[in-house]
Coordinates of C-alpha atoms and ligand atoms in Angstrom, one line a residue:
X1 CA 4.4 -0.6 -14.7
X2 CA 5.2 -4.1 -16.5
X3 CA 4.4 -7.3 -14.3
X4 CA 7.0 -10.2 -14.3
X5 CA 6.8 -13.7 -13.3
X6 CA 9.2 -16.5 -13.0
X7 CA 9.4 -20.0 -11.7
X8 CA 11.8 -22.9 -11.6
X9 CA 11.1 -26.3 -10.0
X10 CA 9.1 -29.7 -11.0
X11 CA 6.0 -28.6 -11.8
X12 CA 4.7 -27.7 -15.6
X13 CA 5.6 -24.0 -15.7
X14 CA 3.0 -22.7 -18.4
X15 CA 0.1 -22.7 -16.1
X16 CA 2.1 -21.2 -13.0
X17 CA 3.3 -18.2 -15.4
X18 CA -0.3 -17.5 -17.0
X19 CA -2.0 -17.6 -13.6
X20 CA 0.8 -15.4 -12.2
X21 CA 0.2 -12.9 -15.1
X22 CA -3.4 -13.1 -14.8
X23 CA -2.9 -11.8 -10.8
X24 CA -0.7 -9.1 -11.8
X25 CA -2.4 -7.9 -15.1
X26 CA -3.1 -4.5 -13.1
X27 CA 0.2 -3.3 -13.7
X28 CA -0.3 -3.3 -17.4
X29 CA -2.0 -5.0 -20.1
X30 CA -1.3 -4.0 -23.7
X31 CA 0.7 -7.3 -24.5
X32 CA 1.9 -10.3 -22.7
X33 CA 4.3 -13.4 -23.2
X34 CA 6.2 -16.4 -21.8
X35 CA 9.6 -18.0 -22.6
X36 CA 10.0 -21.6 -21.6
X37 CA 12.8 -23.8 -21.8
X38 CA 11.9 -26.9 -23.1
X39 CA 14.2 -30.3 -23.8
X40 CA 15.1 -29.1 -27.2
X41 CA 15.4 -25.5 -26.7
X42 CA 13.8 -21.9 -25.7
X43 CA 9.8 -21.3 -26.7
X44 CA 8.7 -17.9 -26.7
X45 CA 5.1 -16.9 -27.2
X46 CA 3.7 -13.3 -27.1
X47 CA 0.7 -11.6 -28.1
X48 CA -0.8 -8.1 -28.0
X49 CA -3.9 -7.3 -26.4
X50 CA -4.8 -8.7 -23.0
X51 CA -3.7 -12.0 -21.3
X52 CA -6.6 -14.0 -23.2
X53 CA -4.8 -13.7 -26.5
X54 CA -2.0 -14.9 -25.0
X55 CA -3.8 -18.1 -23.5
X56 CA -5.4 -18.6 -26.6
X57 CA -2.0 -19.3 -28.2
X58 CA -0.6 -21.6 -25.8
X59 CA -3.4 -23.4 -24.7
X60 CA -3.1 -26.0 -27.4
X61 CA 0.4 -26.5 -26.9
X62 CA 1.5 -29.0 -23.9
X63 CA 4.7 -27.9 -22.5
X64 CA 6.5 -30.4 -20.5
X65 CA 8.9 -26.9 -19.4
X66 CA 9.6 -26.8 -15.8
X67 CA 11.4 -23.4 -16.1
X68 CA 9.9 -20.4 -17.4
X69 CA 9.3 -16.4 -17.3
X70 CA 6.3 -14.4 -17.9
X71 CA 5.4 -10.7 -18.6
X72 CA 2.4 -8.3 -18.8
X73 CA 3.7 -5.0 -20.4
X74 CA 2.9 -1.5 -20.5
X75 CA 4.6 0.2 -23.1
X76 CA 7.0 3.0 -22.7
X77 CA 9.3 2.2 -25.4
X78 CA 7.6 1.0 -28.8
X79 CA 4.2 0.6 -29.8
X80 CA 2.0 -2.3 -28.3
X81 CA 2.6 -5.1 -30.4
X82 CA 3.6 -8.9 -30.7
X83 CA 7.3 -7.9 -31.6
X84 CA 7.4 -5.4 -28.8
X85 CA 5.8 -7.9 -26.1
X86 CA 8.3 -9.4 -23.9
X87 CA 9.9 -11.8 -23.3
X88 CA 13.1 -10.5 -25.6
X89 CA 15.8 -12.8 -26.9
X90 CA 19.2 -12.7 -28.3
X91 CA 19.9 -13.6 -32.1
X92 CA 20.6 -17.2 -31.1
X93 CA 17.6 -17.8 -29.3
X94 CA 19.4 -19.0 -26.1
X95 CA 18.6 -16.1 -23.9
X96 CA 15.2 -14.7 -22.9
X97 CA 14.9 -11.2 -20.8
X98 CA 11.5 -10.0 -19.4
X99 CA 12.1 -6.2 -18.0
X100 CA 9.5 -4.0 -15.9
X101 CA 11.3 -0.4 -16.1
X102 CA 13.2 1.9 -18.7
X103 CA 16.6 1.0 -20.0
X104 CA 17.8 4.9 -20.4
X105 CA 21.1 4.7 -22.3
X106 CA 19.5 1.6 -24.5
X107 CA 20.2 3.8 -27.9
X108 CA 23.9 3.9 -27.1
X109 CA 24.4 0.2 -25.9
X110 CA 21.9 -0.5 -29.1
X111 CA 24.5 1.2 -31.5
X112 CA 27.6 -0.8 -30.0
X113 CA 25.8 -4.0 -30.3
X114 CA 24.7 -3.3 -33.8
X115 CA 28.7 -2.6 -34.7
X116 CA 29.3 -6.1 -33.1
X117 CA 26.9 -7.6 -35.5
X118 CA 23.8 -8.1 -33.2
X119 CA 20.2 -7.8 -35.1
X120 CA 17.6 -6.1 -33.1
X121 CA 14.0 -6.8 -34.1
X122 CA 11.9 -4.7 -31.5
X123 CA 11.5 -1.0 -30.8
X124 CA 12.1 -1.6 -27.2
X125 CA 14.8 -0.8 -24.9
X126 CA 14.3 -4.3 -23.1
X127 CA 15.8 -6.2 -26.2
X128 CA 19.2 -4.6 -25.9
X129 CA 19.3 -6.6 -22.2
X130 CA 19.5 -9.9 -24.1
X131 CA 22.2 -9.1 -26.5
X132 CA 24.5 -7.3 -24.2
X133 CA 24.2 -10.5 -21.9
X134 CA 24.8 -13.0 -25.0
X135 CA 27.6 -10.6 -25.9
X136 CA 29.3 -10.9 -22.2
X137 CA 28.2 -14.3 -21.8
X138 CA 31.5 -16.9 -21.1
X139 CA 29.7 -20.0 -19.6
X140 CA 28.3 -18.1 -16.5
X141 CA 24.9 -16.8 -16.6
X142 CA 24.9 -14.4 -13.3
X143 CA 28.5 -13.3 -14.1
X144 CA 27.5 -12.1 -17.4
X145 CA 24.2 -10.5 -16.1
X146 CA 26.3 -8.8 -13.4
X147 CA 28.7 -7.1 -16.2
X148 CA 25.3 -6.4 -18.2
X149 CA 24.1 -4.3 -15.4
X150 CA 27.3 -2.6 -14.6
X151 CA 26.9 -0.8 -18.6
X152 CA 23.1 -0.4 -17.8
X153 CA 21.6 2.7 -16.6
X154 CA 17.7 3.2 -15.8
X155 CA 15.2 1.7 -13.6
X156 CA 14.6 -2.1 -14.1
X157 CA 13.3 -5.4 -12.4
X158 CA 14.4 -8.1 -14.8
X159 CA 15.0 -11.5 -15.2
X160 CA 16.8 -13.7 -17.7
X161 CA 16.9 -17.5 -18.5
X162 CA 19.1 -19.1 -21.0
X163 CA 19.5 -22.7 -22.5
X164 CA 23.4 -22.7 -21.5
X165 CA 21.9 -22.5 -17.9
X166 CA 19.0 -24.8 -18.1
X167 CA 17.9 -24.7 -14.4
X168 CA 18.6 -21.0 -13.5
X169 CA 16.8 -18.0 -13.1
X170 CA 18.9 -14.8 -13.0
X171 CA 17.2 -11.7 -11.8
X172 CA 17.8 -8.2 -10.6
X173 CA 16.4 -4.9 -9.8
X174 CA 17.0 -1.1 -9.4
X175 CA 14.2 1.2 -8.7
X176 CA 11.4 -1.2 -9.8
X177 CA 9.9 -3.7 -7.4
X178 CA 10.9 -7.4 -7.3
X179 CA 9.9 -10.2 -5.1
X180 CA 10.9 -13.9 -5.1
X181 CA 9.1 -16.7 -3.6
X182 CA 10.7 -19.3 -1.9
X183 CA 9.0 -22.6 -1.9
X184 CA 10.0 -26.6 -1.7
X185 CA 11.9 -27.6 -4.5
X186 CA 10.7 -24.9 -6.1
X187 CA 11.2 -21.2 -6.1
X188 CA 9.5 -18.3 -8.0
X189 CA 9.7 -14.3 -8.7
X190 CA 7.4 -11.5 -9.2
X191 CA 6.5 -8.1 -9.5
X192 CA 4.1 -8.1 -6.7
X193 CA 2.9 -10.8 -4.0
X194 CA -0.4 -11.6 -5.3
X195 CA 1.2 -13.5 -8.2
X196 CA 2.7 -15.9 -5.7
X197 CA 0.1 -16.2 -3.2
X198 CA -1.3 -19.3 -4.4
X199 CA 2.1 -21.3 -4.3
X200 CA 4.3 -19.7 -1.1
X201 CA 3.8 -17.4 1.6
X202 CA 7.4 -17.1 2.2
X203 CA 9.0 -14.0 0.3
X204 CA 12.1 -12.3 -0.2
X205 CA 12.5 -8.8 -1.3
X206 CA 15.4 -7.8 -3.3
X207 CA 16.8 -4.1 -2.9
X208 CA 18.0 -2.0 -5.5
X209 CA 21.6 -2.9 -6.5
X210 CA 20.8 -6.8 -5.8
X211 CA 21.1 -9.6 -8.0
X212 CA 19.2 -13.1 -7.1
X213 CA 19.9 -16.6 -8.8
X214 CA 17.6 -18.8 -8.2
X215 CA 17.2 -22.7 -9.2
X216 CA 15.0 -25.5 -8.0
X217 CA 16.7 -25.5 -4.3
X218 CA 17.9 -22.5 -3.2
X219 CA 17.9 -18.6 -4.0
X220 CA 21.2 -16.7 -3.7
X221 CA 21.1 -13.1 -3.1
X222 CA 24.3 -11.1 -4.0
X223 CA 25.1 -7.4 -5.2
X224 CA 26.5 -6.5 -8.6
X225 CA 29.9 -7.6 -8.0
X226 CA 29.1 -11.0 -6.7
X227 CA 29.2 -10.2 -2.9
X228 CA 26.7 -12.8 -1.1
X229 CA 24.0 -11.0 0.6
X230 CA 22.2 -13.2 3.6
X231 CA 18.4 -12.1 3.9
X232 CA 15.7 -14.0 6.1
X233 CA 12.3 -14.6 4.4
X234 CA 9.2 -12.8 5.3
X235 CA 5.7 -14.3 6.0
X236 CA 2.8 -12.9 4.1
X237 CA -0.5 -13.1 5.6
X238 CA -2.4 -12.1 2.8
X239 CA -5.1 -14.5 1.8
X240 CA -5.8 -15.7 -2.0
X241 CA -9.3 -14.8 -1.5
X242 CA -8.4 -11.3 -0.5
X243 CA -6.7 -10.6 -3.8
X244 CA -9.6 -11.7 -5.5
X245 CA -13.2 -10.4 -6.7
X246 CA -15.2 -12.5 -4.1
X247 CA -18.2 -12.6 -6.4
X248 CA -18.4 -8.7 -7.1
X249 CA -18.5 -8.0 -10.8
X250 CA -15.3 -5.8 -10.6
X251 CA -12.3 -5.2 -8.0
X252 CA -13.3 -1.2 -7.7
X253 CA -16.7 -2.4 -6.2
X254 CA -15.5 -4.9 -4.3
X255 CA -13.0 -2.8 -2.6
X256 CA -15.2 0.1 -2.1
X257 CA -17.1 -2.4 0.0
X258 CA -14.4 -3.3 1.9
X259 CA -13.8 0.1 2.9
X260 CA -15.5 -0.4 6.4
X261 CA -13.0 -2.9 7.2
X262 CA -10.1 -1.0 5.7
X263 CA -10.8 1.9 7.7
X264 CA -11.4 -0.2 10.5
X265 CA -8.0 -2.0 10.2
X266 CA -6.2 1.4 9.5
X267 CA -7.7 2.4 13.1
X268 CA -6.8 -1.0 14.6
X269 CA -4.5 -1.2 17.7
X270 CA -3.6 3.1 17.0
X271 CA -5.4 4.3 20.1
X272 CA -7.1 4.0 23.1
X273 CA -10.4 5.4 23.2
X274 CA -10.5 5.5 27.0
X275 CA -7.6 7.6 27.3
X276 CA -7.2 9.3 23.9
X277 CA -3.4 8.0 23.5
X278 CA -2.7 7.1 20.1
X279 CA 0.3 4.8 19.5
X280 CA 2.1 5.1 16.1
X281 CA 5.0 3.7 16.0
X282 CA 6.7 4.9 12.6
X283 CA 10.3 4.1 13.4
X284 CA 10.9 8.1 13.6
X285 CA 11.1 9.1 17.2
X286 CA 8.9 11.4 18.9
X287 CA 11.7 13.7 19.8
X288 CA 12.5 14.1 16.1
X289 CA 8.8 14.7 15.4
X290 CA 8.7 17.3 18.3
X291 CA 11.0 19.0 16.6
X292 CA 9.4 19.3 13.0
X293 CA 8.8 23.0 12.0
X294 CA 7.1 22.2 8.7
X295 CA 5.2 19.6 6.7
X296 CA 5.4 18.5 2.9
X297 CA 3.0 15.8 1.6
X298 CA 4.2 14.4 -1.7
X299 CA 1.9 12.2 -3.5
X300 CA 0.5 12.1 -7.0
X301 CA -3.2 11.4 -8.1
X302 CA -5.8 10.2 -5.5
X303 CA -3.3 10.0 -3.0
X304 CA -2.4 13.6 -3.6
X305 CA -6.0 14.5 -2.7
X306 CA -5.6 13.0 0.6
X307 CA -2.7 14.8 1.5
X308 CA -4.8 17.7 0.7
X309 CA -7.3 17.0 2.8
X310 CA -4.7 16.3 5.6
X311 CA -3.5 19.9 4.9
X312 CA -6.9 21.3 5.6
X313 CA -7.3 19.2 9.1
X314 CA -3.6 19.7 10.1
X315 CA -3.9 23.5 9.7
X316 CA -6.5 23.7 12.7
X317 CA -4.3 21.2 14.7
X318 CA -0.7 22.2 14.5
X319 CA 1.0 25.6 14.1
X320 CA 3.1 24.7 11.1
X321 CA 3.4 25.5 7.5
X322 CA 1.7 22.8 5.6
X323 CA 2.7 21.9 1.8
X324 CA 0.8 19.2 -0.6
X325 CA 3.0 18.8 -3.5
X326 CA 2.5 16.8 -6.6
X327 CA 5.5 14.3 -7.0
X328 CA 5.9 14.8 -10.5
X329 CA 6.5 18.5 -10.2
X330 CA 8.2 18.5 -6.5
X331 CA 11.6 16.5 -7.9
X332 CA 12.4 19.1 -10.5
X333 CA 11.6 22.4 -8.4
X334 CA 13.8 23.8 -5.5
X335 CA 11.7 23.0 -2.6
X336 CA 12.6 24.7 0.9
X337 CA 13.5 21.6 2.6
X338 CA 15.5 21.3 6.3
X339 CA 16.4 18.6 8.6
X340 CA 13.3 19.9 10.8
X341 CA 10.9 19.2 8.0
X342 CA 8.7 16.1 8.0
X343 CA 8.3 15.2 4.3
X344 CA 4.9 12.7 4.6
X345 CA 5.0 10.5 1.2
X346 CA 1.5 8.9 0.8
X347 CA 1.2 6.0 -1.8
X348 CA -0.8 3.2 -2.2
X349 CA 1.7 0.9 -4.0
X350 CA 4.9 2.8 -2.6
X351 CA 6.5 2.3 -6.2
X352 CA 5.2 5.6 -7.9
X353 CA 8.0 6.8 -9.4
X354 CA 7.4 10.7 -9.4
X355 CA 6.6 10.3 -5.5
X356 CA 9.4 8.2 -5.0
X357 CA 12.2 10.3 -6.5
X358 CA 10.4 13.6 -4.5
X359 CA 11.4 11.6 -1.6
X360 CA 14.4 10.8 -2.3
X361 CA 15.1 14.5 -3.6
X362 CA 13.9 15.3 0.3
X363 CA 16.1 12.9 1.7
X364 CA 19.3 14.4 -0.1
X365 CA 18.1 17.5 1.8
X366 CA 18.2 15.7 5.1
X367 CA 14.4 15.9 5.7
X368 CA 12.8 13.4 7.8
X369 CA 10.8 11.0 5.7
X370 CA 7.5 9.0 6.5
X371 CA 5.7 6.8 4.5
X372 CA 2.2 5.9 4.2
X373 CA 2.1 3.0 2.3
X374 CA 0.0 -0.3 1.6
X375 CA 2.0 -2.5 0.0
X376 CA 4.2 -4.4 2.6
X377 CA 8.1 -4.2 1.6
X378 CA 8.0 -1.6 -1.4
X379 CA 10.6 0.7 -2.0
X380 CA 9.0 3.7 -0.3
X381 CA 8.8 1.5 2.9
X382 CA 12.3 0.3 2.6
X383 CA 13.6 3.9 1.8
X384 CA 11.8 6.2 4.2
X385 CA 12.9 6.7 7.8
X386 CA 9.9 5.6 9.0
X387 CA 6.5 3.6 7.8
X388 CA 2.7 3.9 8.7
X389 CA 1.2 0.9 6.9
X390 CA -2.7 1.4 5.4
X391 CA -3.3 -2.2 6.6
X392 CA -5.7 -2.0 3.8
X393 CA -4.8 -5.1 1.9
X394 CA -4.2 -5.8 -1.7
X395 CA -6.1 -3.1 -4.2
X396 CA -6.1 -4.7 -7.5
X397 CA -8.4 -2.2 -9.3
X398 CA -6.8 0.9 -11.2
X399 CA -9.0 3.2 -9.5
X400 CA -8.2 4.1 -6.1
X401 CA -10.7 3.2 -3.6
X402 CA -10.0 1.9 -0.3
X403 CA -6.4 2.7 0.0
X404 CA -8.2 6.7 -0.4
X405 CA -10.0 6.2 2.7
X406 CA -7.5 4.3 4.6
X407 CA -4.8 6.8 3.7
X408 CA -7.6 9.5 5.0
X409 CA -7.3 7.4 8.3
X410 CA -4.0 7.2 9.1
X411 CA -3.3 10.8 8.1
X412 CA -5.9 12.0 10.5
X413 CA -4.2 9.8 13.4
X414 CA -1.0 11.2 12.3
X415 CA -2.2 14.7 12.5
X416 CA -3.7 14.4 16.0
X417 CA -0.5 12.5 17.2
X418 CA 1.4 15.4 16.2
X419 CA -1.1 17.7 17.8
X420 CA 0.0 16.0 21.1
X421 CA 3.4 16.0 20.6
X422 CA 3.8 19.3 19.4
X423 CA 1.3 20.6 22.5
X424 CA -1.3 22.6 20.0
X425 CA -4.2 20.0 20.6
X426 CA -6.0 19.7 23.9
X427 CA -6.4 16.1 25.1
X428 CA -9.9 16.2 25.1
X429 CA -10.2 17.3 21.3
X430 CA -7.8 14.5 20.5
X431 CA -10.2 12.2 22.4
X432 CA -13.4 13.4 20.4
X433 CA -11.7 13.0 17.4
X434 CA -10.7 9.8 18.1
X435 CA -14.4 8.6 19.5
X436 CA -15.8 10.3 16.0
X437 CA -13.2 8.4 13.9
X438 CA -14.1 5.1 16.2
X439 CA -17.5 5.4 14.3
X440 CA -16.1 5.4 10.6
X441 CA -16.9 1.7 10.1
X442 CA -20.2 1.6 11.3
X443 CA -21.1 4.9 9.2
X444 CA -19.5 3.7 6.0
X445 CA -21.5 0.7 6.0
X446 CA -25.1 2.5 6.5
X447 CA -23.7 4.7 3.6
X448 CA -23.0 1.7 1.6
X449 CA -26.4 0.9 1.6
X450 CA -27.1 3.7 -0.4
X451 CA -25.8 1.9 -3.5
X452 CA -29.3 1.5 -5.0
X453 CA -30.3 5.0 -5.0
X454 CA -27.0 6.1 -6.3
X455 CA -27.0 3.4 -9.3
X456 CA -30.6 5.0 -10.0
X457 CA -29.0 8.5 -10.3
X458 CA -26.3 7.0 -12.4
X459 CA -28.7 5.9 -14.9
X460 CA -29.8 9.2 -15.3
X461 CA -26.7 10.5 -16.1
X462 CA -24.6 8.0 -17.9
X463 CA -24.6 9.4 -21.5
X464 CA -23.4 13.1 -20.7
X465 CA -20.1 14.7 -21.9
X466 CA -19.1 16.7 -18.8
X467 CA -19.3 16.9 -15.0
X468 CA -18.5 19.4 -12.7
X469 CA -17.9 18.9 -8.9
X470 CA -17.7 21.4 -6.4
X471 CA -16.8 21.8 -2.5
X472 CA -14.8 23.9 0.0
X473 CA -12.4 23.2 2.8
X474 CA -12.0 19.7 3.4
X475 CA -14.5 19.1 0.8
X476 CA -12.9 20.6 -1.8
X477 CA -10.3 17.7 -2.0
X478 CA -13.1 15.4 -2.5
X479 CA -14.2 17.0 -5.5
X480 CA -11.3 16.6 -7.0
X481 CA -11.3 12.9 -6.2
X482 CA -15.0 12.7 -7.5
X483 CA -14.1 14.2 -10.6
X484 CA -10.7 12.0 -11.0
X485 CA -12.8 8.8 -10.0
X486 CA -15.1 9.6 -12.6
X487 CA -12.9 10.5 -15.6
X488 CA -10.5 7.7 -15.0
X489 CA -13.1 5.0 -15.4
X490 CA -16.0 6.0 -17.2
X491 CA -13.7 8.5 -19.7
X492 CA -16.5 11.5 -19.3
X493 CA -14.5 14.5 -19.0
X494 CA -15.2 16.0 -15.3
X495 CA -13.4 18.6 -13.6
X496 CA -13.5 19.6 -9.4
X497 CA -13.1 22.9 -8.5
X498 CA -13.0 24.9 -4.8
X499 CA -16.7 26.4 -5.1
X500 CA -15.5 30.1 -4.7
X501 CA -13.5 29.4 -8.1
X502 CA -16.4 29.1 -10.1
X503 CA -17.1 32.5 -10.9
X504 CA -13.6 33.0 -11.6
X505 CA -14.0 31.0 -15.0
X506 CA -15.8 27.3 -15.0
X507 CA -19.2 29.1 -14.4
X508 CA -18.9 29.8 -18.6
X509 CA -19.6 26.1 -18.8
X510 CA -22.8 26.0 -17.1
X511 CA -25.8 25.6 -19.0
X512 CA -28.8 23.1 -18.9
X513 CA -27.2 20.0 -19.9
X514 CA -24.1 20.4 -17.3
X515 CA -24.6 18.2 -14.1
X516 CA -22.6 19.9 -11.2
X517 CA -22.0 17.7 -8.0
X518 CA -22.2 19.9 -5.2
X519 CA -20.6 18.8 -1.8
X520 CA -21.9 20.7 0.8
X521 CA -21.8 20.6 4.7
X522 CA -22.9 22.3 7.5
X523 CA -19.6 24.3 8.6
X524 CA -18.3 27.7 8.3
X525 CA -18.6 27.6 4.6
X526 CA -21.9 26.2 4.2
X527 CA -23.5 29.5 3.4
X528 CA -20.8 30.6 0.9
X529 CA -21.4 27.0 -0.9
X530 CA -25.4 27.7 -1.2
X531 CA -24.3 31.0 -2.8
X532 CA -22.1 29.0 -5.2
X533 CA -25.1 26.8 -5.9
X534 CA -27.9 29.2 -6.2
X535 CA -25.2 30.6 -9.0
X536 CA -25.6 27.4 -11.1
X537 CA -29.3 27.3 -10.6
X538 CA -29.5 30.7 -12.1
X539 CA -27.7 29.5 -15.0
X540 CA -30.0 26.2 -15.2
X541 CA -27.2 23.7 -14.2
X542 CA -28.3 20.3 -13.0
X543 CA -27.7 20.3 -9.5
X544 CA -26.6 16.7 -7.4
X545 CA -26.1 17.7 -4.1
X546 CA -24.3 15.3 -1.5
X547 CA -25.0 16.7 1.9
X548 CA -25.3 16.2 5.5
X549 CA -27.8 19.0 5.8
X550 CA -30.8 18.1 4.0
X551 CA -32.9 21.3 4.5
X552 CA -35.5 23.7 2.7
X553 CA -32.5 25.9 0.9
X554 CA -31.0 22.5 -0.4
X555 CA -34.1 20.8 -1.2
X556 CA -35.4 24.1 -3.3
X557 CA -32.1 24.5 -5.1
X558 CA -31.0 20.8 -5.8
X559 CA -32.4 18.6 -8.6
X560 CA -31.2 15.5 -6.7
X561 CA -29.8 15.3 -3.0
X562 CA -27.7 12.2 -1.7
X563 CA -28.0 12.4 2.3
X564 CA -24.7 11.7 4.2
X565 CA -24.6 11.2 8.0
X566 CA -23.7 14.1 9.7
X567 CA -20.6 14.0 11.5
X568 CA -17.5 16.3 12.6
X569 CA -15.1 18.0 10.3
X570 CA -12.4 15.1 11.0
X571 CA -14.6 12.4 9.5
X572 CA -16.6 14.7 6.7
X573 CA -14.3 13.9 3.9
X574 CA -14.4 10.1 4.0
X575 CA -18.1 9.9 4.3
X576 CA -18.4 12.3 1.4
X577 CA -15.8 10.0 -0.7
X578 CA -18.4 6.9 -0.7
X579 CA -21.2 8.4 -2.9
X580 CA -18.5 9.9 -5.4
X581 CA -16.9 6.7 -5.8
X582 CA -20.1 4.7 -6.2
X583 CA -21.5 7.6 -8.7
X584 CA -18.4 7.0 -10.7
X585 CA -18.5 3.3 -10.4
X586 CA -22.2 2.9 -11.7
X587 CA -21.6 5.4 -14.6
X588 CA -18.8 3.5 -15.8
X589 CA -20.6 0.2 -15.6
X590 CA -23.4 1.9 -18.0
X591 CA -21.2 2.9 -20.1
X592 CA -19.7 -0.3 -20.2
X593 CA -16.1 0.6 -20.0
X594 CA -13.6 -1.4 -18.5
X595 CA -13.6 -0.2 -15.0
X596 CA -10.8 -2.5 -13.2
X597 CA -8.3 -1.9 -16.1
X598 CA -9.2 1.5 -17.6
X599 CA -7.3 2.5 -20.9
X600 CA -4.3 3.9 -20.9
X601 CA -3.8 3.6 -17.2
X602 CA -1.8 1.4 -15.0
X603 CA -2.4 0.6 -11.3
X604 CA 1.3 1.5 -10.3
X605 CA 3.1 4.0 -12.5
X606 CA 6.8 3.2 -12.2
X607 CA 8.1 5.4 -14.7
X608 CA 8.4 9.0 -14.8
Ligands
AGP701 C1 -6.3 6.5 -8.4 O1 -7.4 6.4 -8.8 C2 -5.5 6.4 -9.7 N1 -5.2 5.3 -10.3 C3 -4.2 7.2 -9.2 O2 -4.1 8.4 -9.5 C4 -3.3 6.8 -8.3 O3 -3.7 7.1 -6.8 C5 -1.5 7.8 -8.3 O4 -1.1 7.2 -9.5 C6 -0.6 7.5 -7.2 O5 -0.6 6.0 -7.1 P1 0.1 5.6 -5.6 O6 -0.7 5.8 -4.3 O7 0.3 3.8 -5.7 O8 1.4 6.1 -5.3

């Protein structure tokens, strides 16, 4: 969950590290720190709070150092304070370590090191690594690191510098992400690509169980026994501007407005409108996909709701059992999975620990695993049998927006593709669905023009305590997503329900103070949802109807109406997502919350 950066080269390192940390702040932000090797030794600066707090203490100090490490922390062990912030050092202040992940056996290691005379100052699991390397150091930093790695258990991306090897950074990873940026006469490392883009586009992804030694001129990759590993660099096309706010107040709203483009990119090159042919080269061959007899979606949070939408669509298109499983539950259950199960792992980051571990469990059971992922080269993409990228570009706001609509897009294409392979969907139905999907970017653009209307609505509801969201069929998951979006960025308590569930409990909550967002489309359950709205109305609830069917019935019951263009079921969930995102965003802005970095949340949850 933390963000790490490192640099070795000819340039002054301090601004490079601070810039990298700024771009990684979305990974965690309760404290930050840097370690620099100066001519007269190691210097460590760290502060709790946002990066600004660190910048204030280092801005006055004109460092000449050209090698260093930086870290932004999201606490797992030890409260967020100055002492627990990274980097951590050994007792001689020779070695500095930064770490993203959790060292599971840190207490045991700490006890043994204390017996050997090591003194610990923090409550973190990370500090043990600095002491362990110091204990094992015998004139060769990579070797000491290798030996240390054989003793530690857990998840980590870590990097180490030492005054005894003043032009070397040694880094390693297991489970947590780590990417190396290759420059000329300089090299970089980071948890994620945005931290590297202003310096280099040539990157090397480290795999689990690998160690890298960086100096000014070279990057050597090896396993934990020191056996060299050859790896070609990958070129990254994302531009730096894409990873910045482009004039919007927050990344979230910028990314909300990027959705027409993100959906267009997710569709791009993947079908022929004339013939209705779909091209999805995931790496899993068609023969295997033809033989699958069950589909299980694995995901967390917003990505889980994308899986739930897909379930409703796939049940119309495929004659297979379709399951949607929460990552954190699936991995501790005993799911029925066979070699003919297609396990579809949905993850923006490709690093969510709960999702990833679930996929690993499915792999152990010989399932075919397919990742639907945004971040290129992330762990899910490296471990799954096949990958379909979202192609949505970097998503920085903690609240997922464009990744969700891109997930819906790619999942829709996949469902149609499977329907064709399994001969359960007639070609003309596939063609019609593709023609509808083709219109998505334009319809999304139109819908986004409703932002001022939704902002005005937000101003009437920003100070309420609770919200309910109701929907049925494909709009039930969008009700869940609307409630999640609102609670995570505005801190208003919100719940999403299948509209029919209202009478089984939540109806007790309804009174004249309860706003109820009802998602209602003209489909087979339209009348049922309308009855549910009547139930709310009868109890004086405030009804905000989001609908593609404005008629007398709706006008009579609704206090507020947001109109969405009418379309087919295949596109309905995608369009209804925009108003719930905008409503949540503007309510949060009016409440003055930290929209892009809401309290207690992190963009990429790489711990269980
Ligand atoms: C969405 O707004 C959330 N912040 C969160 O639920 C997120 O979708 C979840 O943690 C899964 O992340 P992933 O897609 O990167 O796996």
